[in-house]
Short mmCIF file of C-alpha atoms in Angstrom, two decimals:
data_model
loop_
_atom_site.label_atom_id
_atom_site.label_comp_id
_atom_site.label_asym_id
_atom_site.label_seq_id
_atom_site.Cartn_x
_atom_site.Cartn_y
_atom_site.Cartn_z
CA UNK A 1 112.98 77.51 53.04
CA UNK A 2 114.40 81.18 54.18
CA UNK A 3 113.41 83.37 56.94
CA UNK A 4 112.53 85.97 54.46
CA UNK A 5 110.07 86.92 51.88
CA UNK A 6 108.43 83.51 50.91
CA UNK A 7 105.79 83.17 54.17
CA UNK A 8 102.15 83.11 54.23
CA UNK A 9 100.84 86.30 55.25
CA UNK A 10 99.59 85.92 58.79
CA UNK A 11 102.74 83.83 59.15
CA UNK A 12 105.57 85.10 61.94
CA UNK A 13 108.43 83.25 62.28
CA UNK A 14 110.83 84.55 65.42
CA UNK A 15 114.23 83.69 64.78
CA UNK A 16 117.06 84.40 67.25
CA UNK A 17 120.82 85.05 66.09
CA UNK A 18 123.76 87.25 66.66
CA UNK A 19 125.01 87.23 63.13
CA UNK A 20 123.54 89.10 60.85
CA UNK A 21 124.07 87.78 57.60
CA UNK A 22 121.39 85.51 59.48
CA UNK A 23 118.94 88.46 60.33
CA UNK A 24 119.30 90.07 57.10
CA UNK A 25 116.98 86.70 55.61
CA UNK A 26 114.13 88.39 57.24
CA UNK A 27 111.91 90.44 57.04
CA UNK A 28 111.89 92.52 59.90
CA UNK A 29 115.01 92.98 62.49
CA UNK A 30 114.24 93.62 65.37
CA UNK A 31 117.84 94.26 67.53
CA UNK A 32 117.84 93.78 71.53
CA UNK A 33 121.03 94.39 73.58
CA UNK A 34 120.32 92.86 77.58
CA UNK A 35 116.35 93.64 77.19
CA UNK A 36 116.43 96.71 75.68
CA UNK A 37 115.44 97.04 71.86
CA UNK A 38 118.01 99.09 70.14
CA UNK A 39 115.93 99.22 67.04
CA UNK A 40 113.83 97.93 65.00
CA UNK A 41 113.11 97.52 60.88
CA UNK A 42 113.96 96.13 57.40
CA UNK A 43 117.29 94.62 57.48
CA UNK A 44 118.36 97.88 55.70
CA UNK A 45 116.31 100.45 57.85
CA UNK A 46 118.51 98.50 60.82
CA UNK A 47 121.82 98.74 59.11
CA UNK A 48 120.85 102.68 58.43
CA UNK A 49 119.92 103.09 61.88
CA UNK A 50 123.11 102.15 63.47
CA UNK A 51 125.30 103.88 61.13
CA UNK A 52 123.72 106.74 61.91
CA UNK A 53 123.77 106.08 65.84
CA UNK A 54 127.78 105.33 65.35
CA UNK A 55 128.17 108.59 63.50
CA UNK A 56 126.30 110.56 66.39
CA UNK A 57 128.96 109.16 69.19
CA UNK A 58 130.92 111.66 70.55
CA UNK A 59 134.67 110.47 70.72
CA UNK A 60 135.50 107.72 73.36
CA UNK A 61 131.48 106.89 73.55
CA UNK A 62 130.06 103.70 72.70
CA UNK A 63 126.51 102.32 71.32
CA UNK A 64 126.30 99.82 73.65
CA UNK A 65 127.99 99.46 76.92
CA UNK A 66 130.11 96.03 76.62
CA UNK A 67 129.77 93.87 79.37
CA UNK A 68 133.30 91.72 79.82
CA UNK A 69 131.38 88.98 81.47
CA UNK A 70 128.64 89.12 79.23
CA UNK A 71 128.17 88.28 75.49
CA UNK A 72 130.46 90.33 72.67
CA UNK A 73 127.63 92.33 70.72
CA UNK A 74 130.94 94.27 69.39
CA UNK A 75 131.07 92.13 66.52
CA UNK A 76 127.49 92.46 65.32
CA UNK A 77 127.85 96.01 65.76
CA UNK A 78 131.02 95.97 63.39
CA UNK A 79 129.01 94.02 61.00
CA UNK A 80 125.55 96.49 61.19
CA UNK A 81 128.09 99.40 60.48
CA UNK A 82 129.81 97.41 57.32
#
């Protein structure tokens, strides 16, 4: 069955992905970047979130700082902002 909308109540299912046409089958998102929740909400709550954070950056800032030797987040960021 899917992540979203078709549990028991009670029931909590933790999924972990970085794509979010993944996250968006559930519920609740809650989005983490090295430890540190970023946010947290209804798939759409999340998307609105992070538009709104990437329309706050001043010029040459960033929401996250990328870490070359570390996972690309840049791309789930992209995708939050689509």
């Amino acid at each position: 069955g899917q992540a979203g909308g078709g549990g028991r109540p009670g029931l909590a299912i933790l999924v972990s992905t970085p794509y979010m046409d993944e996250a968006e089958l559930c519920d609740r998102i809650l989005l983490v970047h090295e430890g540190e929740v970023l946010t947290r909400g209804t798939p759409a709550e999340v998307r609105d979130e992070v538009r709104r954070r990437i329309e706050d950056l001043a010029p040459g800032e960033h929401l996250v700082e990328h870490d070359p030797e570390g996972p690309d987040v840049r791309a789930l960021v992209d995708r939050l902002a689509a």
